[in-house]
Amino acid sequence: MSNYLVIAILAGVGAMLGWGVSDFFAKKSVDKVGNIVFIFWLQLISLISIAAYIPFSNQWQDYPYEQWPKILLLAAINLLATLLFYKALEKGKVSIISPINASYPVFVIPISAFFFHEQISLGILFLLVAIILGIILTSLDIKGILKDGFDKKDFNKGVPLVLMNVALLAIWIPFWDNFISDKSWVMSLFLFRVMLVAIFGIFILAKKVKIGVSDHSTMKLVIISALLFSFAGISFVWGFGTTTHTSLITAISATFPAPTLLLSRIFLKEKLQLTQWLGVGLILSSLVVLGFI
């Protein structure tokens, strides 16, 4: 096995475990401190993490001021998506919200095709249909529909919010990828995090939200989730920047809801219907296959 293949596997597994376990701790955190406080600490710790990584990256790059408005706009869109996701996590089951959130890569493809003229194969269209079916099965209370017909109560809590999050991410990712394609990813990510913390800091000051977390055990959960989130992002991009095994890294990292599901089943005692498990399976398997197309 070549060193580059080992790096690709490690990068994919690192991203998968980082994001998956981070979502579990995020659920426990937002249930206690709320999504606003959690997001502030998540962004701040993520900023500190990437700032600490810069000296070891050899990728320092000065950004002209005319690029800053673009980063600001991208940060604002991403922040809104983040708010929607953690609000969904606060309301619903992490074992439902996390797999639906993971489906966003396949919805990036039509956006990229429309704006950047990328080609869509028949296989990708098939996976898109499979993931949409998986989201429907995961989102709905099929037993309730069969019992008394469909109504809005048959949507699981948090699903509309996470679907809006997925839609925003599908728009954001192609433009972010296009923006950083000829720039240092480390500096782009650093300035992006600076913008996120600045925007959210202004929002918190305007709303007079108290960001202190008095309970030490809860603060530990927040820090663990944020550090895992940062580690996953760095691991993912490290693999892309070091090897050419893009498909392998994408396929492995796409299974990040798997550890989330396992932990939520063991520790949070969350239960899903058989149709929901089928939906989760469709989403995850389709994302893995997508990584190799």
Coordinates of C-alpha atoms in Angstrom, one line a residue:
M1 CA 0.0 0.0 0.0
S2 CA 1.5 3.4 -1.1
N3 CA 2.0 6.2 1.4
Y4 CA -0.4 8.4 -0.5
L5 CA -3.2 5.8 -0.3
V6 CA -2.6 5.5 3.5
I7 CA -2.8 9.3 3.8
A8 CA -6.1 9.3 1.8
I9 CA -7.6 6.6 4.0
L10 CA -6.5 8.4 7.2
A11 CA -7.8 11.8 5.9
G12 CA -11.2 10.2 5.0
V13 CA -11.5 8.4 8.3
G14 CA -10.4 11.5 10.2
A15 CA -13.1 13.6 8.5
M16 CA -15.7 10.9 9.0
L17 CA -15.0 10.4 12.7
G18 CA -14.5 14.1 13.3
W19 CA -17.8 15.3 11.8
G20 CA -19.7 12.3 13.0
V21 CA -18.7 12.4 16.6
S22 CA -18.9 16.3 16.5
D23 CA -22.6 16.1 15.6
F24 CA -23.3 13.8 18.5
F25 CA -21.6 16.2 21.0
A26 CA -23.3 19.1 19.2
K27 CA -26.7 17.6 19.9
K28 CA -25.9 17.2 23.6
S29 CA -24.5 20.8 23.7
V30 CA -27.4 22.6 21.9
D31 CA -29.9 20.9 24.1
K32 CA -28.3 22.5 27.1
V33 CA -27.0 25.9 25.9
G34 CA -29.1 26.6 22.7
N35 CA -27.9 26.9 19.1
I36 CA -26.8 30.5 19.3
V37 CA -24.4 30.1 22.2
F38 CA -23.1 26.8 20.7
I39 CA -22.5 28.3 17.2
F40 CA -20.5 31.2 18.7
W41 CA -18.1 28.9 20.5
L42 CA -18.0 26.6 17.5
Q43 CA -16.9 29.4 15.2
L44 CA -14.5 30.9 17.7
I45 CA -12.7 27.7 18.5
S46 CA -12.6 26.8 14.8
L47 CA -11.0 30.2 14.1
I48 CA -8.4 29.6 16.8
S49 CA -7.7 26.1 15.4
I50 CA -7.1 27.3 11.9
A51 CA -5.0 30.2 13.1
A52 CA -2.8 27.8 15.1
Y53 CA -2.4 25.7 12.0
I54 CA -1.2 28.6 9.7
P55 CA 2.5 28.6 11.0
F56 CA 2.8 24.9 10.0
S57 CA 1.1 25.2 6.6
N58 CA 3.6 27.5 4.7
Q59 CA 0.5 28.9 3.0
W60 CA 0.5 32.5 4.2
Q61 CA -1.0 34.7 1.5
D62 CA -2.0 38.4 1.5
Y63 CA -5.5 38.9 0.3
P64 CA -6.4 42.1 -1.7
Y65 CA -9.1 44.1 -0.1
E66 CA -11.4 43.7 -3.2
Q67 CA -11.7 40.0 -2.3
W68 CA -13.0 40.6 1.2
P69 CA -16.7 41.5 0.1
K70 CA -16.8 38.1 -1.6
I71 CA -15.7 36.3 1.5
L72 CA -18.1 38.3 3.6
L73 CA -21.0 37.3 1.4
L74 CA -20.0 33.6 1.4
A75 CA -19.6 33.7 5.2
A76 CA -23.1 35.2 5.6
I77 CA -24.7 32.5 3.5
N78 CA -22.7 29.8 5.4
L79 CA -23.7 31.3 8.7
L80 CA -27.4 31.2 7.9
A81 CA -27.0 27.5 6.8
T82 CA -25.2 26.8 10.1
L83 CA -28.0 28.5 12.1
L84 CA -30.6 26.4 10.3
F85 CA -28.7 23.1 10.9
Y86 CA -28.1 23.6 14.6
K87 CA -31.7 24.8 15.1
A88 CA -32.8 21.6 13.4
L89 CA -30.5 19.6 15.7
E90 CA -32.0 21.4 18.7
K91 CA -35.5 20.5 17.7
G92 CA -35.1 17.0 16.1
K93 CA -33.3 13.7 16.5
V94 CA -29.7 13.8 15.5
S95 CA -30.1 10.3 13.9
I96 CA -32.5 11.9 11.4
I97 CA -31.0 15.4 11.0
S98 CA -27.4 14.3 10.5
P99 CA -28.0 11.9 7.5
I100 CA -30.2 14.5 5.7
N101 CA -27.6 17.1 6.3
A102 CA -25.0 14.8 4.8
S103 CA -26.9 14.6 1.5
Y104 CA -25.9 18.1 0.4
P105 CA -23.1 17.0 -1.9
V106 CA -25.4 15.5 -4.4
F107 CA -27.5 18.7 -4.6
V108 CA -24.3 20.7 -5.3
I109 CA -24.1 19.0 -8.7
P110 CA -27.2 20.6 -10.4
I111 CA -26.1 24.0 -9.1
S112 CA -22.6 23.5 -10.5
A113 CA -24.1 22.3 -13.8
F114 CA -26.3 25.5 -14.0
F115 CA -23.7 28.1 -13.0
F116 CA -20.4 26.5 -14.0
H117 CA -21.6 24.2 -16.9
E118 CA -20.5 20.9 -15.3
Q119 CA -21.8 17.7 -16.9
I120 CA -24.3 15.5 -15.2
S121 CA -24.2 11.8 -16.0
L122 CA -27.1 9.3 -15.9
G123 CA -25.5 7.7 -12.9
I124 CA -25.5 10.9 -10.9
L125 CA -29.1 11.5 -11.8
F126 CA -29.9 8.0 -10.5
L127 CA -28.1 8.8 -7.2
L128 CA -29.9 12.1 -7.0
V129 CA -33.3 10.3 -7.2
A130 CA -32.1 7.7 -4.7
I131 CA -31.0 10.4 -2.2
I132 CA -34.3 12.3 -2.6
L133 CA -36.2 9.1 -1.9
G134 CA -33.9 8.5 1.1
I135 CA -34.7 11.9 2.5
I136 CA -38.4 11.4 2.1
L137 CA -38.3 8.1 3.9
T138 CA -36.1 9.5 6.7
S139 CA -38.2 12.7 7.1
L140 CA -41.7 11.3 7.3
D141 CA -43.6 9.3 9.9
I142 CA -44.8 6.6 7.5
K143 CA -46.8 4.9 10.3
G144 CA -48.7 8.1 11.0
I145 CA -49.4 8.6 7.3
L146 CA -50.8 5.1 6.9
K147 CA -52.9 5.5 10.1
D148 CA -54.7 8.8 9.4
G149 CA -53.4 10.3 6.2
F150 CA -50.7 12.9 5.5
D151 CA -50.5 16.1 7.5
K152 CA -47.7 18.4 8.6
K153 CA -47.3 16.5 11.9
D154 CA -45.9 13.6 9.9
F155 CA -42.8 15.6 9.1
N156 CA -40.2 14.8 11.8
K157 CA -39.2 17.7 14.0
G158 CA -36.3 19.8 12.5
V159 CA -36.6 18.4 9.0
P160 CA -37.8 21.6 7.2
L161 CA -35.0 23.5 8.8
V162 CA -32.3 21.0 7.8
L163 CA -33.7 20.9 4.3
M164 CA -33.3 24.7 4.0
N165 CA -29.7 24.2 5.3
V166 CA -29.0 21.6 2.6
A167 CA -30.4 24.0 -0.1
L168 CA -28.1 26.8 1.1
L169 CA -25.1 24.5 1.3
A170 CA -25.8 23.3 -2.3
I171 CA -25.7 26.9 -3.4
W172 CA -22.7 27.9 -1.2
I173 CA -20.3 25.1 -2.0
P174 CA -19.8 25.6 -5.8
F175 CA -19.2 29.3 -5.3
W176 CA -16.8 28.7 -2.4
D177 CA -14.9 26.0 -4.4
N178 CA -14.7 28.4 -7.4
F179 CA -13.5 31.2 -5.1
I180 CA -10.6 29.3 -3.5
S181 CA -9.6 27.4 -6.6
D182 CA -6.6 29.7 -7.3
K183 CA -5.9 30.8 -3.7
S184 CA -4.4 29.4 -0.5
W185 CA -7.1 27.2 1.1
V186 CA -5.5 27.9 4.5
M187 CA -5.7 31.6 4.2
S188 CA -9.2 31.5 2.6
L189 CA -10.5 29.3 5.5
F190 CA -8.8 31.6 8.1
L191 CA -10.4 34.8 6.6
F192 CA -13.7 33.0 6.2
R193 CA -13.7 32.1 9.9
V194 CA -12.7 35.7 10.8
M195 CA -15.7 36.9 8.9
L196 CA -18.0 34.3 10.5
V197 CA -17.0 35.3 14.0
A198 CA -17.3 39.0 13.2
I199 CA -20.8 38.7 11.7
F200 CA -22.0 36.4 14.5
G201 CA -20.3 38.6 17.2
I202 CA -22.3 41.7 15.9
F203 CA -25.5 39.6 15.9
I204 CA -24.9 38.5 19.5
L205 CA -24.2 42.1 20.6
A206 CA -27.3 43.4 18.9
K207 CA -29.5 40.7 20.5
K208 CA -27.6 41.0 23.8
V209 CA -27.2 37.2 24.0
K210 CA -25.2 36.0 27.0
I211 CA -22.5 33.6 25.6
G212 CA -21.1 32.4 28.9
V213 CA -21.5 28.8 29.8
S214 CA -21.4 28.4 33.6
D215 CA -21.6 24.6 33.7
H216 CA -18.1 23.2 33.2
S217 CA -19.3 19.8 32.0
T218 CA -21.4 21.5 29.3
M219 CA -18.6 23.7 28.2
K220 CA -16.4 20.6 27.8
L221 CA -19.0 19.2 25.4
V222 CA -19.0 22.4 23.4
I223 CA -15.2 22.5 23.2
I224 CA -15.0 18.8 22.2
S225 CA -17.6 19.2 19.5
A226 CA -15.8 22.3 18.1
L227 CA -12.3 20.7 18.1
L228 CA -13.6 17.6 16.4
F229 CA -15.4 19.8 13.8
S230 CA -12.1 21.7 13.2
F231 CA -10.1 18.5 13.0
A232 CA -12.5 17.0 10.5
G233 CA -12.2 20.0 8.2
I234 CA -8.4 20.2 8.3
S235 CA -8.2 16.4 7.8
F236 CA -10.5 16.5 4.8
V237 CA -8.6 19.3 3.0
W238 CA -5.2 17.9 4.0
G239 CA -6.1 14.7 2.2
F240 CA -7.2 16.6 -0.9
G241 CA -4.1 18.8 -0.9
T242 CA -1.7 15.9 -0.4
T243 CA -3.0 13.1 -2.5
T244 CA -4.9 12.5 -5.8
H245 CA -7.3 10.0 -4.2
T246 CA -10.2 12.5 -4.1
S247 CA -12.8 9.8 -4.7
L248 CA -11.6 7.6 -1.8
I249 CA -11.5 10.5 0.6
T250 CA -15.0 11.7 -0.4
A251 CA -16.5 8.3 -0.2
I252 CA -15.1 7.5 3.3
S253 CA -15.9 11.0 4.7
A254 CA -19.4 10.8 3.4
T255 CA -20.2 8.1 5.9
F256 CA -19.8 10.6 8.8
P257 CA -23.5 10.1 10.0
A258 CA -22.6 6.5 10.8
P259 CA -20.8 7.2 14.1
T260 CA -23.5 9.8 14.9
L261 CA -26.2 7.2 14.5
L262 CA -24.3 4.7 16.6
L263 CA -23.6 7.1 19.4
S264 CA -27.2 8.5 19.4
R265 CA -28.6 5.0 19.5
I266 CA -26.4 4.0 22.5
F267 CA -26.4 7.2 24.6
L268 CA -29.4 9.2 23.5
K269 CA -31.7 6.1 23.1
E270 CA -33.0 7.5 19.8
K271 CA -35.2 5.0 17.8
L272 CA -36.1 5.1 14.1
Q273 CA -38.8 3.3 12.2
L274 CA -37.7 0.6 9.7
T275 CA -38.6 3.0 6.8
Q276 CA -36.3 5.7 8.3
W277 CA -33.4 3.2 8.6
L278 CA -34.0 2.4 4.9
G279 CA -33.9 6.1 4.1
V280 CA -30.7 6.6 6.0
G281 CA -29.2 3.6 4.2
L282 CA -30.2 5.0 0.8
I283 CA -28.6 8.4 1.6
L284 CA -25.3 7.0 2.9
S285 CA -24.8 4.3 0.3
S286 CA -25.6 6.8 -2.5
L287 CA -23.1 9.3 -1.1
V288 CA -20.4 6.6 -1.0
V289 CA -21.1 5.6 -4.6
L290 CA -21.1 9.3 -5.6
G291 CA -17.5 9.5 -4.3
F292 CA -16.4 7.1 -7.0
I293 CA -18.3 8.6 -10.0

